Tab-separated table of C-alpha atoms in Angstrom:
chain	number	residue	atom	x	y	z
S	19	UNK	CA	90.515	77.882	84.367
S	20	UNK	CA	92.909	78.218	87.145
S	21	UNK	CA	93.721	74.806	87.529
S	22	UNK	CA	94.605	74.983	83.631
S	23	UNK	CA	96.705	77.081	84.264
S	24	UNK	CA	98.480	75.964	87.900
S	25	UNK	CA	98.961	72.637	85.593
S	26	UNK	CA	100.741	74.785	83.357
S	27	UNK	CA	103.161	76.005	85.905
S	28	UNK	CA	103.382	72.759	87.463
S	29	UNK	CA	104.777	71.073	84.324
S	30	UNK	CA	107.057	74.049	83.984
S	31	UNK	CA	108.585	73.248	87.522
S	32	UNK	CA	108.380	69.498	86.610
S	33	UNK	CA	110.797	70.234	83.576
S	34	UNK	CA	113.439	72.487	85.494
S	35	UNK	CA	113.773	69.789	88.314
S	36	UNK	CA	117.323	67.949	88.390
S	37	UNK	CA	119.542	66.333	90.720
S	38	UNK	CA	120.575	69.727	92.353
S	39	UNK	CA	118.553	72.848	93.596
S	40	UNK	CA	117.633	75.191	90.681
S	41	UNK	CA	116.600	78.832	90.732
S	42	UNK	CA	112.857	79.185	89.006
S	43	UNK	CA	111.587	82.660	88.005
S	44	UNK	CA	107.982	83.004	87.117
S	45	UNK	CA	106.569	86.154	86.233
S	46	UNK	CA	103.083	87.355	85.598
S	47	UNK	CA	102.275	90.520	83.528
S	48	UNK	CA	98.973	91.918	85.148
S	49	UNK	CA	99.187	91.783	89.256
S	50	UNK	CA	95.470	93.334	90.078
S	51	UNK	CA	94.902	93.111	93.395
S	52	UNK	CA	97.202	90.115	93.345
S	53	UNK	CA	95.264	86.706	93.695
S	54	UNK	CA	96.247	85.256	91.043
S	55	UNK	CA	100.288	85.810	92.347
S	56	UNK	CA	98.553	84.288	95.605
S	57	UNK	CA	97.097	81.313	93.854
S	58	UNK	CA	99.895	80.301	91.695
S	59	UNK	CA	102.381	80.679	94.558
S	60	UNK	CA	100.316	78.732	97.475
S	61	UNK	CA	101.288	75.488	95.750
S	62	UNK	CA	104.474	75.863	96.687
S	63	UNK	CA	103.702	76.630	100.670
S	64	UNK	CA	100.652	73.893	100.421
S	65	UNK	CA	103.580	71.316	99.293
S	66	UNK	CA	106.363	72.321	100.334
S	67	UNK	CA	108.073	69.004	100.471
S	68	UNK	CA	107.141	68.618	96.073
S	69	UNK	CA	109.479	71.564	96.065
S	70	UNK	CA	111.625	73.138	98.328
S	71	UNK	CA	114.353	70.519	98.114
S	72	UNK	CA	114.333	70.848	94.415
S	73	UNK	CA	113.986	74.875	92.959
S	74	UNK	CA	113.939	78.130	94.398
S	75	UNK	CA	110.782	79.346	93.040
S	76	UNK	CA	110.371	83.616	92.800
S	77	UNK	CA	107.453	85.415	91.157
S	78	UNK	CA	107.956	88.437	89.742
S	79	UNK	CA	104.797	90.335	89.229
S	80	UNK	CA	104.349	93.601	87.284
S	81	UNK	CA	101.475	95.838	87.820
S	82	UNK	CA	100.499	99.628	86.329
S	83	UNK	CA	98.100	100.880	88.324
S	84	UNK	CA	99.781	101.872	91.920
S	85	UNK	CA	96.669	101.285	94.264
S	86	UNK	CA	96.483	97.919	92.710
S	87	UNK	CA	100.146	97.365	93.718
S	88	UNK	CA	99.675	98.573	97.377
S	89	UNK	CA	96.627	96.254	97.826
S	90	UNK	CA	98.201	93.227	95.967
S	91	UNK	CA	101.296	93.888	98.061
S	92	UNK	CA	99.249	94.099	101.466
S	93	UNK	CA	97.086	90.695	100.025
S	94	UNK	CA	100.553	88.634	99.562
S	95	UNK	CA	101.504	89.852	103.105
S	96	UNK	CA	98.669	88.151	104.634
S	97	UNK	CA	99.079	85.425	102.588
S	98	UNK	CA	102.655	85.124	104.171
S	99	UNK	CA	103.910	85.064	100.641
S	100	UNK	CA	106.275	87.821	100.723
S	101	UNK	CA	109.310	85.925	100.490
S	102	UNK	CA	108.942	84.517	96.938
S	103	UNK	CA	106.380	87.598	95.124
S	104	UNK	CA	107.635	90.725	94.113
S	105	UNK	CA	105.231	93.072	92.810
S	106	UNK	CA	106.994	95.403	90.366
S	107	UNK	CA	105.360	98.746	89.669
S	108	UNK	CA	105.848	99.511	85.811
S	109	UNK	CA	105.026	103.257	84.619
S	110	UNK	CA	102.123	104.647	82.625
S	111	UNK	CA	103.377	106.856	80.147
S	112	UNK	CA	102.060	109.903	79.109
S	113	UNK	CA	100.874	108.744	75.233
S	114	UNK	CA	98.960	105.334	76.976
S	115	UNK	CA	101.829	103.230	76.668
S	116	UNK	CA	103.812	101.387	79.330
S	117	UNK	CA	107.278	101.438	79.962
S	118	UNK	CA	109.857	98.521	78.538
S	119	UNK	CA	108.240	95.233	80.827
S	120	UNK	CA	110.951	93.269	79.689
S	121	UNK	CA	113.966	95.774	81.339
S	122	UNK	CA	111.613	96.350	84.579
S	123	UNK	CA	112.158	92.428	84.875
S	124	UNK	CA	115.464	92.417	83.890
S	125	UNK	CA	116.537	94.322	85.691
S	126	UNK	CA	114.366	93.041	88.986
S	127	UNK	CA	115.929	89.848	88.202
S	128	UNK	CA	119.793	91.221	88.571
S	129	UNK	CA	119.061	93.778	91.094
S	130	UNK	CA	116.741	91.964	93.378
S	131	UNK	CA	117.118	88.013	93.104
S	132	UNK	CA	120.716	88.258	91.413
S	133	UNK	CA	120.465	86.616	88.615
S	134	UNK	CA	122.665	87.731	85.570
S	135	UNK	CA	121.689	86.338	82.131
S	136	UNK	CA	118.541	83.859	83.860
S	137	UNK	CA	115.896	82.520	81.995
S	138	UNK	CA	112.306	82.818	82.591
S	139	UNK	CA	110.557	79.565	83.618
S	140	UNK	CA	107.155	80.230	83.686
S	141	UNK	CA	105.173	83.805	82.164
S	142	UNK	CA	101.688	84.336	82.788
S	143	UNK	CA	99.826	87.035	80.645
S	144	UNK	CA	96.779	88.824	82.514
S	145	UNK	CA	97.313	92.560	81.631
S	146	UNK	CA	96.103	95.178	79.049
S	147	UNK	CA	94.551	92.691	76.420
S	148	UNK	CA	96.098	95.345	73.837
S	149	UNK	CA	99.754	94.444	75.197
S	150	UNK	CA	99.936	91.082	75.183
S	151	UNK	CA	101.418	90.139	72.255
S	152	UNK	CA	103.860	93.320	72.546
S	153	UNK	CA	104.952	93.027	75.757
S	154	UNK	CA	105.476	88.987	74.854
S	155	UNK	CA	107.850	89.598	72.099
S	156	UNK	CA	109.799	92.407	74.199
S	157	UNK	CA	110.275	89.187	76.862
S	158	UNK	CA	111.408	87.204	73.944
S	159	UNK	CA	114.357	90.076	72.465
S	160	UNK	CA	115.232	90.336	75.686
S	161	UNK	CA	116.538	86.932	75.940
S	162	UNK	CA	114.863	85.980	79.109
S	163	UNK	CA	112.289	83.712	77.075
S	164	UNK	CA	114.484	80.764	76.310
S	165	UNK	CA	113.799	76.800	75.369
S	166	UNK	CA	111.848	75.165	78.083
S	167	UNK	CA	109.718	78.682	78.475
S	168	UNK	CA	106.408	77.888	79.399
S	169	UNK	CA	103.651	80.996	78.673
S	170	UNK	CA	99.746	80.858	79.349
S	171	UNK	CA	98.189	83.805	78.237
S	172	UNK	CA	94.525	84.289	79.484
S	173	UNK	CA	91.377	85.125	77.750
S	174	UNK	CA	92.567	84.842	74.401
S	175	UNK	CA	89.065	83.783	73.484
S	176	UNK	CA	86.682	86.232	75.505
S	177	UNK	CA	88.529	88.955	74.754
S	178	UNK	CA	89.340	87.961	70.793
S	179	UNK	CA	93.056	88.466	71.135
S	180	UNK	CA	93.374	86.751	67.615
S	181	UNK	CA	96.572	88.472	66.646
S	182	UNK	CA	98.955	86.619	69.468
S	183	UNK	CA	97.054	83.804	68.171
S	184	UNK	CA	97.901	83.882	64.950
S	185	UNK	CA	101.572	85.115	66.016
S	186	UNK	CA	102.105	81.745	68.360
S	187	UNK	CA	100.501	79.704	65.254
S	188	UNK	CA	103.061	80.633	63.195
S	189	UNK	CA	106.000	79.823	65.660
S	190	UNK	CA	104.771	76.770	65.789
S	191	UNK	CA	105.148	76.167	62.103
S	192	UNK	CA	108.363	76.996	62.019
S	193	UNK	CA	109.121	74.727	64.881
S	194	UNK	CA	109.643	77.637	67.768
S	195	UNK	CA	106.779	76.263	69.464
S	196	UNK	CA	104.140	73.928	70.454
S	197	UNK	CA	100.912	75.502	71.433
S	198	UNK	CA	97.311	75.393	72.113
S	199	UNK	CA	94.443	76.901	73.149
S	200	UNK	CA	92.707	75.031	76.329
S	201	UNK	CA	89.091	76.354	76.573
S	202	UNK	CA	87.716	77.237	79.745
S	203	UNK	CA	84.179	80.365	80.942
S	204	UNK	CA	85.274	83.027	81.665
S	205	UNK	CA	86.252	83.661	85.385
S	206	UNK	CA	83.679	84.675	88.085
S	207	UNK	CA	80.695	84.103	85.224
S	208	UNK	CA	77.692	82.304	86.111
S	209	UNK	CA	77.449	78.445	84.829
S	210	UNK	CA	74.372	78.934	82.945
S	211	UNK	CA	76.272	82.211	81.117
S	212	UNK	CA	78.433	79.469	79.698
S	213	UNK	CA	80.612	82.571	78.379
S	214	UNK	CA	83.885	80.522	76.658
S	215	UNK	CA	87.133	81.543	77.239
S	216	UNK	CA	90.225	80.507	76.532
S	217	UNK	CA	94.596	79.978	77.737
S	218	UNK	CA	96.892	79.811	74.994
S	219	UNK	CA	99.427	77.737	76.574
S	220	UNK	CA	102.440	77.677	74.515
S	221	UNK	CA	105.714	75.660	75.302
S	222	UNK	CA	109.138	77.029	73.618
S	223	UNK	CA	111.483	74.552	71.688
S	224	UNK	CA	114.256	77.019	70.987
């Protein structure tokens, strides 16, 4: 499944690559104890000469839970990754909710990397399985999620997250979109569990 969805991100830097050096902001909604930051990021240290000439790659990565945050944040250290992951600590509100994801990274994006009115290249979904389609369409009001937007949202099929199915379905029939579900087992499962997963990997044309 990860290389799924490090092909994913891969074709998303593919697309923003041009003549001159372009800013690339990738951000990924559920941080954990951050190896999947880690593994999408390493590409870009492993290779350096695919890249560094071309974008400026940053990964933005919220989180809700602050002991995950310290560990992720003590993980990316090691992993000398510091420079280009940010792990954003959204709040836990008092009725279950979350605060607004899509202002935390706004605002991370102006404040921190200063960008003003800047895309997002690249969105990876990992979080509360409940949010995902939410928090998605707060990224897209926002403005961040523009053409060329490339989202993979994970474990669609495990955890039967049928409604941002159905919702990316039906911007694709009205030409928003072009998406799929790539099937996959779910991570860290046995190969004789054969438990199928899925990405929803979803491209967007305007």
């Amino acid at each position: 499944k990860g290389a799924i969805i490090q092909q994913c991100l891969e074709e998303a830097i593919q697309k923003k690559k041009s003549g001159m050096k372009q800013n690339f902001v990738a951000v990924e909604l559920g941080t954990y104890c951050g190896y999947s930051s880690i593994f999408l990021s390493s590409m870009l240290k492993i290779h350096p000469e695919r890249y560094q000439d071309c974008i400026d790659f940053k990964l933005l990565t919220v989180e809700i839970n602050p002991e995950y945050s310290a560990i992720a944040k003590e993980m990316i250290k090691i992993a000398q990754l510091d420079d280009i992951i940010t792990v954003l600590s959204n709040d836990l509100l008092m009725d279950g909710s979350t605060g607004d994801v899509a202002a935390l990274v706004k605002n991370a994006m102006e404040d921190m990397l200063g960008l003003d009115n800047a895309p997002i290249d690249f969105v990876m979904i990992d979080h509360d399985k409940d949010s995902y389609l939410s928090d998605l369409v707060r990224l897209e009001r926002s403005g961040m999620i523009r053409r060329g937007t490339l989202v993979a949202a994970d474990n669609v099929i495990f955890a039967g997250i049928q409604e941002y199915i159905e919702y990316m379905k039906e911007l694709a029939k009205e030409g928003v979109v072009k998406t799929c579900t790539r099937e996959a087992t779910v991570e860290y499962s046995h190969i004789n569990q054969n438990l199928k997963d899925g990405v929803e990997i979803t491209e967007y044309l305007r």
